[in-house]
Short mmCIF file of N, CA and C and ligand atoms in Angstrom, two decimals:
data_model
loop_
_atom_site.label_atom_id
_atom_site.label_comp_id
_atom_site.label_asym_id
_atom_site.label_seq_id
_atom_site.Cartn_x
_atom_site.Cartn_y
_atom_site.Cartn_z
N UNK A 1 81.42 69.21 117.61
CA UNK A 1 82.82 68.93 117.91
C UNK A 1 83.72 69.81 117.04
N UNK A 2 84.43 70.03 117.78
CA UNK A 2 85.68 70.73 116.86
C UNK A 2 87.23 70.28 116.68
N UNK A 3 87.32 70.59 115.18
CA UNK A 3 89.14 70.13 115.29
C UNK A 3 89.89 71.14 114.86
N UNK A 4 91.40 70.69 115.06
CA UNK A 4 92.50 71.06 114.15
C UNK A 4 93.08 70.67 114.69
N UNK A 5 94.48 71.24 113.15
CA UNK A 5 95.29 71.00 112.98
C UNK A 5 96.47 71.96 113.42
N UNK A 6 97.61 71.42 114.22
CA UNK A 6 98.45 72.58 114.88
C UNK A 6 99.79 71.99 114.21
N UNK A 7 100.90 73.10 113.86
CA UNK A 7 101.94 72.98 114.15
C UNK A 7 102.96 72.83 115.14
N UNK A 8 103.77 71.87 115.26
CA UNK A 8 104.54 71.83 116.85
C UNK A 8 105.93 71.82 116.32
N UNK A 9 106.75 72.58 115.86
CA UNK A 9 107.86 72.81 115.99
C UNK A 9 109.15 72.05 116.65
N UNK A 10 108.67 71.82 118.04
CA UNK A 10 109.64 70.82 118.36
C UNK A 10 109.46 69.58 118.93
N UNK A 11 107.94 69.23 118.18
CA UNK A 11 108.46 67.71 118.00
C UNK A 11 109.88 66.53 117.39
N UNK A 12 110.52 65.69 118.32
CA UNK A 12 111.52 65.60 117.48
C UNK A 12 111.09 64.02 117.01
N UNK A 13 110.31 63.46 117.87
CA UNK A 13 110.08 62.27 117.96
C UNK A 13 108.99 61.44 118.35
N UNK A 14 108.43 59.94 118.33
CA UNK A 14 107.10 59.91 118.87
C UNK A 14 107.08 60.01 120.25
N UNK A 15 108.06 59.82 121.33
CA UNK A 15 108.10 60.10 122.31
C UNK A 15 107.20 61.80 122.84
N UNK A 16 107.69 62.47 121.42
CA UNK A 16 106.70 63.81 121.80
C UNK A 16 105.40 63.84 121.76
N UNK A 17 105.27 63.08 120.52
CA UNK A 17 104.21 62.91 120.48
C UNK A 17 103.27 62.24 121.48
N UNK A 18 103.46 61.00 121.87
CA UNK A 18 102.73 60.14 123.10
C UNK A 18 102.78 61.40 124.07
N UNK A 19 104.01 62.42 124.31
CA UNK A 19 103.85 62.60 125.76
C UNK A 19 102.49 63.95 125.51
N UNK A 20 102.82 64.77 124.50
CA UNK A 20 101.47 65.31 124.04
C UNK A 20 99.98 65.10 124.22
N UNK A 21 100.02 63.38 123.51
CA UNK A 21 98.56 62.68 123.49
C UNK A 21 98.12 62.64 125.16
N UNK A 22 99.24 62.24 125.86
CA UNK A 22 98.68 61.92 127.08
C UNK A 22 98.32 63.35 127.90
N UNK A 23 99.14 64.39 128.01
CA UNK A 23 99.14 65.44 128.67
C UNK A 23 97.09 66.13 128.29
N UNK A 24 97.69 66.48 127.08
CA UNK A 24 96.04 66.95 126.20
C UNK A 24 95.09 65.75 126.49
N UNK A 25 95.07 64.58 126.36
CA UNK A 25 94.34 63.75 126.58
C UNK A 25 93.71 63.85 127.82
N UNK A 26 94.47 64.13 129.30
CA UNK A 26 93.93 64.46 130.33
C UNK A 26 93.15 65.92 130.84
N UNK A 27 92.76 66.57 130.06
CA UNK A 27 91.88 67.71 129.76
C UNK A 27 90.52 66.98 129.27
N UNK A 28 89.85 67.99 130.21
CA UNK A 28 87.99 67.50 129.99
C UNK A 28 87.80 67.53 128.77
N UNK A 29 86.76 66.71 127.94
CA UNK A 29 86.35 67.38 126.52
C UNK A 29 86.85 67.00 125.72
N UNK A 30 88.46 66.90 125.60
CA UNK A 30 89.64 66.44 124.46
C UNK A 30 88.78 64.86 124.13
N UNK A 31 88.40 64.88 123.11
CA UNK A 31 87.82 64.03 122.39
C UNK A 31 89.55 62.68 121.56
N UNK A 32 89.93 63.88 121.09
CA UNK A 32 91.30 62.34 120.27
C UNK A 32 92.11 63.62 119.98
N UNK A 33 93.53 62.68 119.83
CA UNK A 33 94.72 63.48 119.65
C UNK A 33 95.33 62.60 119.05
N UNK A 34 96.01 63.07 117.78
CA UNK A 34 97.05 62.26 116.38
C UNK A 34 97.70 63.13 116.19
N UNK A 35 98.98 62.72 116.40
CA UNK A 35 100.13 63.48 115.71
C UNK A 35 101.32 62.79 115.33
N UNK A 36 101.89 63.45 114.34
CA UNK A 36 102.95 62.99 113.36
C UNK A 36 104.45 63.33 113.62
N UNK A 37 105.21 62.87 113.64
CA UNK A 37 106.45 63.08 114.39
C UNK A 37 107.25 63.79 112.90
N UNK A 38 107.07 63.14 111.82
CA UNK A 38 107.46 63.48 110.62
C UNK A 38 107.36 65.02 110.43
N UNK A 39 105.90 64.95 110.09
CA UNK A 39 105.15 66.51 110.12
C UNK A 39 105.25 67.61 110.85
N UNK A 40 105.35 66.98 112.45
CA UNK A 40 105.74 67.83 113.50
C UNK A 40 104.12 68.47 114.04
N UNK A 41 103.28 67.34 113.00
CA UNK A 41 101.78 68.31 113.63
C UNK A 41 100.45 67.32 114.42
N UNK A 42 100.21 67.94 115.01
CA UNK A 42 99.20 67.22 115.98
C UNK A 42 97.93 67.61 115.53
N UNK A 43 96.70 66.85 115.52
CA UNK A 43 95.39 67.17 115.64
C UNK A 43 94.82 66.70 116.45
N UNK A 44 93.63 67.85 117.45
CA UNK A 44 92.87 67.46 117.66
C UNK A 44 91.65 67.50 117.84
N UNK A 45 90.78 67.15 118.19
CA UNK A 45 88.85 66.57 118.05
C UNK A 45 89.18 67.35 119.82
N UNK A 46 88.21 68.22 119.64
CA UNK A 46 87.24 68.43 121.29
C UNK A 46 85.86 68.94 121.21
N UNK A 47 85.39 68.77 122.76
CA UNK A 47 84.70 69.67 123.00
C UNK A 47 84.66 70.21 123.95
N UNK A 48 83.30 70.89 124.11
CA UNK A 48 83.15 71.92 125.75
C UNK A 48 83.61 70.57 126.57
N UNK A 49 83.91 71.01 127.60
CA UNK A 49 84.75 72.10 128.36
C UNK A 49 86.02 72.76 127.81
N UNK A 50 86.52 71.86 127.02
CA UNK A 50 87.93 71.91 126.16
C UNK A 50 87.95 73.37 124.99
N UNK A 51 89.01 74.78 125.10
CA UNK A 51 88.44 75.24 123.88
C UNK A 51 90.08 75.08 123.88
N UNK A 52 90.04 75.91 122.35
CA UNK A 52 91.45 75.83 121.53
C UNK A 52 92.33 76.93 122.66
N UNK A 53 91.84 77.58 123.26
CA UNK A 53 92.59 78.57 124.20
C UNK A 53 93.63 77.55 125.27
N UNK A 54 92.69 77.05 125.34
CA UNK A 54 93.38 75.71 126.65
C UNK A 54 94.09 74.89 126.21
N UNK A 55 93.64 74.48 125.01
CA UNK A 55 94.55 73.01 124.10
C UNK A 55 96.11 74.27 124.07
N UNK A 56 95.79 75.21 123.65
CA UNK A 56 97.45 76.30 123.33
C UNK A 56 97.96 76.06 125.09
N UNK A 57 97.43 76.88 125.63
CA UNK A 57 98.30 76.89 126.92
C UNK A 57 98.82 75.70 127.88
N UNK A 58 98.28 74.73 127.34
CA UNK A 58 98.55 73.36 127.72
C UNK A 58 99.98 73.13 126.96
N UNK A 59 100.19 72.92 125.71
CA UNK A 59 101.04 72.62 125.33
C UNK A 59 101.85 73.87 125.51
N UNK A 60 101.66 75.12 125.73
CA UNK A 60 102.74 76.02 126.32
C UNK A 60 103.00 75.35 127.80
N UNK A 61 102.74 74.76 128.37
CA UNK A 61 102.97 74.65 129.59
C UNK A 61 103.67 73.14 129.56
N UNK A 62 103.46 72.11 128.98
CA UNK A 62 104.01 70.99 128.75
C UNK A 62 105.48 71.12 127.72
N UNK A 63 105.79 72.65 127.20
CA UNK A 63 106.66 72.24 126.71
C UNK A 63 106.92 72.36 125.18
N UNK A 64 105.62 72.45 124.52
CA UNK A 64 105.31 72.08 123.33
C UNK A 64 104.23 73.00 122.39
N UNK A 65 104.97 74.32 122.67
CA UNK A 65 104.03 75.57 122.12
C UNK A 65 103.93 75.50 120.49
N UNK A 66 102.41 75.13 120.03
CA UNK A 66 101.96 75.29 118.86
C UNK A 66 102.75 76.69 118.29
N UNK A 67 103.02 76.25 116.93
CA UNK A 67 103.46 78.02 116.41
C UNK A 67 102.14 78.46 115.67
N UNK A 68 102.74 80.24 115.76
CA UNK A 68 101.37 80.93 115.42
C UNK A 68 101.01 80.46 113.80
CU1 CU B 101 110.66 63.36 121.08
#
């Protein structure tokens, strides 16, 4: 299994967060998703099928582009 830890910039609130958990959550593989509204950072646990390429373009596409 693999994790991390991402920066999200514009998280403002847990509302981002939930809508995050759920979006990533519905991707094959995504094992768990925690993130901090404070921090602004999300982690998460996957596996295959799931790689970190997809977890990025997901949240580019939801809205919520990890910074580099
Ligand atoms: Cu919010």
């Amino acid at each position: 299994m693999e994790k991390i830890t991402l920066s999200i910039p514009i998280i403002s609130c847990e509302h981002c967060v939930m809508t995050i958990k759920r979006e990533l959550g519905e991707m094959k593989g995504i094992v768990e998703v925690e993130g901090d509204p404070n921090t602004k950072e999300i982690t998460v646990q996957w596996d295959l099928p799931a790689t970190l390429e997809k977890i990025k373009s997901t949240l580019k596409e939801i809205n919520y582009p990890a910074a580099d």
